[in-house]
CSV table of C-alpha atoms in Angstrom, one decimal:
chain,number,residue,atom,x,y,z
A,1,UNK,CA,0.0,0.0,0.0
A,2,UNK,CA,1.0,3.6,0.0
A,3,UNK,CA,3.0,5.4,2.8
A,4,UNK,CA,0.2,7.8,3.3
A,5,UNK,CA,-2.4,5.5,5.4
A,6,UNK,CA,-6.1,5.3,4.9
A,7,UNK,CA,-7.8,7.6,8.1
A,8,UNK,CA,-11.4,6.8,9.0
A,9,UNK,CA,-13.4,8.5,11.9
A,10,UNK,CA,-16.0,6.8,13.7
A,11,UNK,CA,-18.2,9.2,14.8
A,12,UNK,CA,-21.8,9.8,15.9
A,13,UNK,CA,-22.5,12.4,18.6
A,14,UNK,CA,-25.1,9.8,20.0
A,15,UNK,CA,-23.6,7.3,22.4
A,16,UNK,CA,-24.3,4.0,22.8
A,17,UNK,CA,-24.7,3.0,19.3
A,18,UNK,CA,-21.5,0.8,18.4
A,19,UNK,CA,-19.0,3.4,17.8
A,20,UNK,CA,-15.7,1.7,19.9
A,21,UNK,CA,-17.3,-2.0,19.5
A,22,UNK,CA,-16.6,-0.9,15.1
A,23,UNK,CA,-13.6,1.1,15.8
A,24,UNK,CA,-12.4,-1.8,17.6
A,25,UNK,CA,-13.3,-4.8,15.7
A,26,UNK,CA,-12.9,-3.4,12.4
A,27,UNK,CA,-9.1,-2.3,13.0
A,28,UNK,CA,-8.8,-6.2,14.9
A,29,UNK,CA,-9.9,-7.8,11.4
A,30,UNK,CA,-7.7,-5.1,9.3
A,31,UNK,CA,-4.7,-6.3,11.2
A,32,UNK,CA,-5.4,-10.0,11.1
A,33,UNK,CA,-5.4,-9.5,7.0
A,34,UNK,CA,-2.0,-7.9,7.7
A,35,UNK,CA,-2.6,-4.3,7.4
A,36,UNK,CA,-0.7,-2.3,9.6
A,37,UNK,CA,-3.3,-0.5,11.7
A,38,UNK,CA,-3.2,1.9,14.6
A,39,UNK,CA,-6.7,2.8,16.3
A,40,UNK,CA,-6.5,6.5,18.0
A,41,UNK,CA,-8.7,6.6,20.7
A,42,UNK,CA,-9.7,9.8,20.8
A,43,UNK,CA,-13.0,9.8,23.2
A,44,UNK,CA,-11.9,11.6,27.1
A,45,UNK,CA,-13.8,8.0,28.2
A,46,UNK,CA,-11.2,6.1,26.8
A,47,UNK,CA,-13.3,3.4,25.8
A,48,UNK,CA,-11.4,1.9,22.9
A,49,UNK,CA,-8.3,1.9,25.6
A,50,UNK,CA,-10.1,0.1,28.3
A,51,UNK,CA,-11.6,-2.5,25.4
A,52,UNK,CA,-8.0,-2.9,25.0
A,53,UNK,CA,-7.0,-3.2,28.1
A,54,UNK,CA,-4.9,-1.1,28.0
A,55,UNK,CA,-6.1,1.9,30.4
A,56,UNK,CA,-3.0,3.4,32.9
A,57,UNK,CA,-3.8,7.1,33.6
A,58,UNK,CA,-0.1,7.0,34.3
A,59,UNK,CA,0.9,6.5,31.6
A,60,UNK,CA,1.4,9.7,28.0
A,61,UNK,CA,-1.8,9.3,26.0
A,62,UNK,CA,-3.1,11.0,23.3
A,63,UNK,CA,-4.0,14.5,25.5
A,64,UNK,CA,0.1,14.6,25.8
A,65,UNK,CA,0.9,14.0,22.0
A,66,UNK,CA,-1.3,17.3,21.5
A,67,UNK,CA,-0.6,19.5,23.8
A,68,UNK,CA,3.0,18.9,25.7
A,69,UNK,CA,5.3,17.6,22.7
A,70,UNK,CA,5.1,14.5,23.5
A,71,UNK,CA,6.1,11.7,21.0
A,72,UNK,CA,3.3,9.8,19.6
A,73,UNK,CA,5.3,6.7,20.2
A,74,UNK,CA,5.1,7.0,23.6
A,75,UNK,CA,1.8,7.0,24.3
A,76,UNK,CA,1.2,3.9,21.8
A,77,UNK,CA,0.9,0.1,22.7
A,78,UNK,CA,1.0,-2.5,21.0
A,79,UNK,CA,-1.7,-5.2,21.5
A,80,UNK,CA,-1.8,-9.1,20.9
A,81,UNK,CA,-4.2,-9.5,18.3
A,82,UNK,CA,-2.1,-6.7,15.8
A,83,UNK,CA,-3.4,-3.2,16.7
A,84,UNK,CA,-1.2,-0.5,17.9
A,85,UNK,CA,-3.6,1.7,20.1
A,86,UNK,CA,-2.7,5.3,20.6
A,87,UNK,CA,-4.1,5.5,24.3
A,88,UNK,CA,-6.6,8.4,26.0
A,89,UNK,CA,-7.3,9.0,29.2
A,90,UNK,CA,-9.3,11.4,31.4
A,91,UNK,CA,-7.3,14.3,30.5
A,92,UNK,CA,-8.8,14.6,27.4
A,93,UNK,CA,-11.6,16.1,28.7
A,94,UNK,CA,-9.9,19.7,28.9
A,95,UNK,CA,-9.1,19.6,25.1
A,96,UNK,CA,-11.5,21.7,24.3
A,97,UNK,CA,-10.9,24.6,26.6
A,98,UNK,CA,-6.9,24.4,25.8
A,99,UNK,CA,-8.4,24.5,22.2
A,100,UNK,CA,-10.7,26.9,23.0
A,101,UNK,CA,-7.8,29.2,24.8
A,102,UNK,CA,-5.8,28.6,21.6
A,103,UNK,CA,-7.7,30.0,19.1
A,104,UNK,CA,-9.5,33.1,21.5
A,105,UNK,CA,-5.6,34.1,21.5
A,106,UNK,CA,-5.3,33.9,17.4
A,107,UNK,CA,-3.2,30.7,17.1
A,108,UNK,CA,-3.6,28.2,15.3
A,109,UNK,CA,-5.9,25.4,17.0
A,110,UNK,CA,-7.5,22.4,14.5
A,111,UNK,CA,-3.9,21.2,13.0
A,112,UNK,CA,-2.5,20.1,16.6
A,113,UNK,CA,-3.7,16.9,15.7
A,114,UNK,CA,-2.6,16.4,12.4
A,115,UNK,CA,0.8,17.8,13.2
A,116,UNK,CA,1.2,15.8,16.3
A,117,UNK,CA,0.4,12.4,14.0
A,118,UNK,CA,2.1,13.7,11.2
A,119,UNK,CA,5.6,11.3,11.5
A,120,UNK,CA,3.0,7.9,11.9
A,121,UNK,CA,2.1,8.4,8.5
A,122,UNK,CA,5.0,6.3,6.9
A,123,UNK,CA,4.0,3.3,9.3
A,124,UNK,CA,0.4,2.6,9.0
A,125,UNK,CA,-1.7,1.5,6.3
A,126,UNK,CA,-5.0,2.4,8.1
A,127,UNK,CA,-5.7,4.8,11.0
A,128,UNK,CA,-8.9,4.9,12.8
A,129,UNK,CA,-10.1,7.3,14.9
A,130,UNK,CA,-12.6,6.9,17.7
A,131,UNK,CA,-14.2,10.2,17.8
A,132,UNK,CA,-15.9,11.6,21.0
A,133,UNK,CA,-19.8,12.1,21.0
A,134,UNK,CA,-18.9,15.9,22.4
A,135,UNK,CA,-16.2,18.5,21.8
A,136,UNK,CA,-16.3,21.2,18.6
A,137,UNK,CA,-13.1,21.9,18.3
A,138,UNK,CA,-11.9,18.6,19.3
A,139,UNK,CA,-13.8,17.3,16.3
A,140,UNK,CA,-12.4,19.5,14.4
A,141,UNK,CA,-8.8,18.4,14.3
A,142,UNK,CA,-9.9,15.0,13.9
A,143,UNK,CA,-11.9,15.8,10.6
A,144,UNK,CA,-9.0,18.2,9.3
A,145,UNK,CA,-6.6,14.9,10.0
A,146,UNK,CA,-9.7,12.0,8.7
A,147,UNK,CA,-10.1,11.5,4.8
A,148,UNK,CA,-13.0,9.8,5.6
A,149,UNK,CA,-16.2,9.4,8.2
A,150,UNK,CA,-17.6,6.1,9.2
A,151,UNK,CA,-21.2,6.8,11.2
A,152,UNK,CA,-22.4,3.6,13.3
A,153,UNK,CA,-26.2,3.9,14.1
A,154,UNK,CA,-28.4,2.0,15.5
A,155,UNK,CA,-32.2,1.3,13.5
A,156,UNK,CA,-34.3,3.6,15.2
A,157,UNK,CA,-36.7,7.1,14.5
A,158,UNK,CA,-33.5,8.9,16.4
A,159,UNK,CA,-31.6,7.9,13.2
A,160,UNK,CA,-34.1,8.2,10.8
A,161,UNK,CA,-34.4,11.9,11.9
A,162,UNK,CA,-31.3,13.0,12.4
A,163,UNK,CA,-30.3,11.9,9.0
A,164,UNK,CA,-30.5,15.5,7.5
A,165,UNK,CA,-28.8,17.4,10.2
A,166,UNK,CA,-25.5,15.1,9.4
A,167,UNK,CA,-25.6,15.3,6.2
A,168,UNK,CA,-25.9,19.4,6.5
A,169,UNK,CA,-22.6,19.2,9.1
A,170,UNK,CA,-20.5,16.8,6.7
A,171,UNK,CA,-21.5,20.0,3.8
A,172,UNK,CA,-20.4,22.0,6.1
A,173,UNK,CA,-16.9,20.2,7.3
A,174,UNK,CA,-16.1,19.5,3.5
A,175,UNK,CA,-16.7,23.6,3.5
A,176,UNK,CA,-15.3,24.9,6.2
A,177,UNK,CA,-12.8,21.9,7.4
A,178,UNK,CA,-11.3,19.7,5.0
A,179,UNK,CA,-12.6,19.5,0.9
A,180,UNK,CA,-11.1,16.2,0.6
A,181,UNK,CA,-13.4,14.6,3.4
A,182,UNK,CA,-15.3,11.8,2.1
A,183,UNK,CA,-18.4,9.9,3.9
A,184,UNK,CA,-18.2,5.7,4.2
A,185,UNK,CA,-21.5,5.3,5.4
A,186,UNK,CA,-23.9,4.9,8.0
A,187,UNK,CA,-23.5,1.3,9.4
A,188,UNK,CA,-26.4,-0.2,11.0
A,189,UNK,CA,-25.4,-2.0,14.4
A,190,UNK,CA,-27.4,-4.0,17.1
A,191,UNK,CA,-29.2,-5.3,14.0
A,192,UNK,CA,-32.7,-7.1,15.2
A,193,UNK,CA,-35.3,-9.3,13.2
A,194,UNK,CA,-38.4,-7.7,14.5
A,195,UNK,CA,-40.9,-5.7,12.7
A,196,UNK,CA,-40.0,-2.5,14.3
A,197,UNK,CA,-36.5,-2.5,14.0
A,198,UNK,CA,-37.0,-4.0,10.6
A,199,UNK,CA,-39.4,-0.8,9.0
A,200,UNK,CA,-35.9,1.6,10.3
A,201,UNK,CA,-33.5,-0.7,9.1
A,202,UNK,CA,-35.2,-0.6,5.0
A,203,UNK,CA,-36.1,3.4,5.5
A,204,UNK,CA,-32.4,4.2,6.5
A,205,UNK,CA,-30.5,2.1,3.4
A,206,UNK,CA,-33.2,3.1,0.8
A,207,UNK,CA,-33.2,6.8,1.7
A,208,UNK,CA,-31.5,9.5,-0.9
A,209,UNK,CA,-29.7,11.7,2.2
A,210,UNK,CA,-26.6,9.5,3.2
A,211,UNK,CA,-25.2,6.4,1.8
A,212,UNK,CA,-25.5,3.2,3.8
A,213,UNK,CA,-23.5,0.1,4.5
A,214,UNK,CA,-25.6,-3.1,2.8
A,215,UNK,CA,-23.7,-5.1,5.7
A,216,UNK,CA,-25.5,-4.4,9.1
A,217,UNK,CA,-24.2,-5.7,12.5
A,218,UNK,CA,-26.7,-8.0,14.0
A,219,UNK,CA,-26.8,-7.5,17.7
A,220,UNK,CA,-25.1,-10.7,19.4
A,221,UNK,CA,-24.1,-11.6,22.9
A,222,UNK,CA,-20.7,-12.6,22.2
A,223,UNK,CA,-19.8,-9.1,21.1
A,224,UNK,CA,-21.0,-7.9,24.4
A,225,UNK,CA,-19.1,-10.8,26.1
A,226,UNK,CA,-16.2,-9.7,24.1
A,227,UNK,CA,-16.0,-6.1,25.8
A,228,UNK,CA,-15.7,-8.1,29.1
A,229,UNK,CA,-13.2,-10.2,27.8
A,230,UNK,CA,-11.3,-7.3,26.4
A,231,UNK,CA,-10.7,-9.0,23.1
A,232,UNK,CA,-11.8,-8.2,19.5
A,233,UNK,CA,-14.6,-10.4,18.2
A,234,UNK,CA,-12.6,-11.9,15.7
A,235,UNK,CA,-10.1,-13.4,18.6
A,236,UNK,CA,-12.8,-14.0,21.1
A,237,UNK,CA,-15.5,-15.9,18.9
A,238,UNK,CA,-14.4,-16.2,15.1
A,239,UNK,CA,-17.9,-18.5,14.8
A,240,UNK,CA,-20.0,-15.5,16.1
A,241,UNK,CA,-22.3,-13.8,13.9
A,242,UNK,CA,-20.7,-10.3,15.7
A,243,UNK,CA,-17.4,-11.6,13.4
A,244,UNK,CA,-19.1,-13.0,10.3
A,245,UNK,CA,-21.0,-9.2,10.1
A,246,UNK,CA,-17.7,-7.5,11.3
A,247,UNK,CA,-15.4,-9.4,8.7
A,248,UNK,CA,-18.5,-8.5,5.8
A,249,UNK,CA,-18.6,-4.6,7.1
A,250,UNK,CA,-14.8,-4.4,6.8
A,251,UNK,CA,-14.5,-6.2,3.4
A,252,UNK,CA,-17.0,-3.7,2.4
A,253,UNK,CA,-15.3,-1.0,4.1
A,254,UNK,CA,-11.9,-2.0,2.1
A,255,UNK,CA,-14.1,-1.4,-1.4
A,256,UNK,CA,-15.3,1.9,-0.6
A,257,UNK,CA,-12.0,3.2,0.1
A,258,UNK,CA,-10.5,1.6,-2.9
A,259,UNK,CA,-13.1,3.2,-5.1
């Protein structure tokens, strides 16, 4: 592949709708097909870190890398099913005022990240981010750094609704943000067979407003199981629907990017 690595974010401002359980399976199957992946875990509740297992507030993280020099390398750990993790920890959460302080005194704020990251470039082939539900400006450096957004989602009328007003902020990224930003998808997650779920699931990938995944996640115990056991679905239950979806999402992931 090329030096300069694929960057996805994985973002929805809603939690609790599969945005570390992608982030993290996703980069866990990239790696086991021998990409080089590094997952940034860029959410102040560090969630992709503790999946991970990987949590030490003692430790440099990701808050550290932007805002006191420190080198990226540092604050990255390497993980037994492939995945480097660049790690976050509470600190995070004051981002946004240091980013906030930054640009109230005229210098320059949504490039820290890209700049800090800027020397991993050469040794990734994919980087995925996973994005806070909260923080403008924090946001903001990871879409000037992302070439492209991933949006998990689960099947409901919150979804259906809010379809419009994402499509509206990814205009207005690509405007004021980043021109070359590009949108994966919304990928449907905690997939049920009911009637309900069923009516969201067909209005969300026939709609006109945002393109969809045709892979959905089915919603499956052993990915919840797998949290606990702080290991990537593909490791903890390679016979688990949650992997068979996850492995289909991230082949289809792999074409859109190619395209």
């Amino acid at each position: 592949m090329s030096t300069k690595p694929i960057k996805i974010a994985i973002t929805n401002e809603k939690g609790g709708c599969g945005k570390t359980m992608s982030a993290v399976n996703i980069s866990a199957i990239l790696a086991e097909r021998g990409y080089r992946v590094l997952l940034v875990d860029a959410d102040p509740q560090g969630y992709s870190t503790m999946y991970c297992g990987l949590y030490d507030p003692s430790l440099p993280s990701l808050f550290e890398v932007m805002f006191s020099g420190e080198n990226p390398e540092n604050a990255i750990s390497s993980t037994k099913f492939g995945v480097d993790v660049l790690r976050s920890s509470t600190q995070l959460m004051s981002a946004e005022e240091l980013l906030d302080q930054r640009k109230c005194n005229g210098l320059g704020y949504n490039g820290l990240l890209a700049d800090a990251l800027a020397g991993m470039d050469s040794r990734y082939d994919y980087i995925l981010i996973d994005c806070p539900p909260q923080g403008y400006k924090l946001l903001e450096n990871i879409q000037l750094y992302a070439g492209y957004i991933l949006i998990p989602m689960i099947a409901d009328e919150f979804a259906l609704h809010s379809l419009r007003l994402k499509a509206e902020k990814i205009i207005e990224i690509r405007r004021s943000v980043n021109p070359q930003l590009r949108l994966l998808g919304g990928l449907i997650v905690m997939d049920e067979k009911n009637k309900t779920t069923g009516i969201y699931r067909d209005a969300l990938q026939t709609q006109d407003i945002l393109p969809f995944f045709h892979t959905t996640v089915r919603k499956n115990i052993a990915l919840r199981r797998s949290v606990n056991a702080r290991e990537p679905i593909n490791i903890y239950d390679r016979r688990s629907n949650g992997n068979l979806d996850y492995q289909a999402v991230t082949d289809e992931l792999i074409g859109r990017v190619a395209k």
